[in-house]
Amino acid sequence: MTSLLLASASPARLATLRAAGLDPAVLVSGVDEPAVVERYGVTDAEDVCLVLAKAKAEDVAGNEDRPEDHLVLGCDSVLAVDLGEGVEVLGKPADAADAVRRWKAMRGKSGVLHTGHWLIDDREDGSGATIGGVASVTVHFADVTDAEIEAYVATGEPLQVAGAFTVDGLGGAFVRGIEGDHHAVVGVSLPLLRDLVREAGVAWPDLWATREA
């Protein structure tokens, strides 16, 4: 069995990987996201999420306290949506007021959630691969009321996630539809990850923590 090391604090990403049969170790990166974006000068949503995913994976792969002999996975998600003054690239809201502002502007509209993935083969006898990709999904938001927005933001859930929404939690009722891989909206695209793992020379079933007899 090959082991995965997830460079993310996201419980949704961890739950998605576990549901797919993996049992990754977790080591959260210490990346300063705004500083990384500024250093690379990226503004396009796909570039932003991929640069951040790579930075997180590299930070953890270079951590002396990391568990050895793993595939290291970094992920990052941003939402690209037109809030009335052109397309904005949104990570987590700054605060509750920001989350309310966003929701009032994006209700009834559609946006594209981009999730960057970066995989580093940190195994002693591995391929040494360092590869990445982006999964992009169109999300259609419901025309929610002011009261619903206030109640949702008051739960604190939208403050913890890119775009200020979830599909696997309380926010699921406020999403009318998704075009693309729904796993990517949760935070990690399993089909894309499988492609990256295979490119690194690892068979996807070798990541499964348990197998049928």
Short mmCIF file of N, CA and C in Angstrom, two decimals, residues 21 38 59 75 78 82 86 99 116 142 144 153 162 167:
data_model
loop_
_atom_site.label_atom_id
_atom_site.label_comp_id
_atom_site.label_asym_id
_atom_site.label_seq_id
_atom_site.Cartn_x
_atom_site.Cartn_y
_atom_site.Cartn_z
N GLY A 21 -11.73 5.31 0.25
CA GLY A 21 -10.92 4.16 0.60
C GLY A 21 -9.51 4.48 1.04
N GLU A 38 0.95 37.15 -4.04
CA GLU A 38 1.64 38.39 -4.38
C GLU A 38 3.01 38.11 -4.99
N ASP A 59 5.66 23.03 0.94
CA ASP A 59 5.92 23.37 2.34
C ASP A 59 5.92 22.13 3.22
N CYS A 75 -3.85 21.09 -1.80
CA CYS A 75 -5.06 21.52 -2.52
C CYS A 75 -5.42 22.95 -2.12
N VAL A 78 -10.72 28.23 -5.04
CA VAL A 78 -11.19 29.61 -5.12
C VAL A 78 -12.43 29.64 -6.00
N ASP A 82 -19.00 36.78 -10.78
CA ASP A 82 -19.24 38.20 -11.04
C ASP A 82 -20.21 38.74 -9.98
N GLY A 86 -17.50 43.05 -12.16
CA GLY A 86 -16.52 42.19 -12.80
C GLY A 86 -16.29 40.93 -11.99
N ALA A 99 -18.97 37.65 4.21
CA ALA A 99 -19.75 36.50 3.75
C ALA A 99 -21.18 36.91 3.37
N GLY A 116 -7.25 23.63 -7.17
CA GLY A 116 -5.92 23.23 -7.58
C GLY A 116 -5.43 22.04 -6.77
N ALA A 142 -28.83 29.23 -5.45
CA ALA A 142 -30.25 29.51 -5.30
C ALA A 142 -30.47 31.00 -4.97
N VAL A 144 -31.56 32.85 -2.57
CA VAL A 144 -31.89 32.78 -1.15
C VAL A 144 -32.30 34.15 -0.61
N VAL A 153 -24.85 32.50 7.63
CA VAL A 153 -23.58 33.09 8.05
C VAL A 153 -23.41 32.99 9.57
N ALA A 162 -13.82 28.23 0.94
CA ALA A 162 -13.68 29.10 -0.23
C ALA A 162 -15.04 29.37 -0.85
N VAL A 167 -21.46 22.28 -0.28
CA VAL A 167 -22.53 21.45 -0.84
C VAL A 167 -22.75 20.22 0.03
#
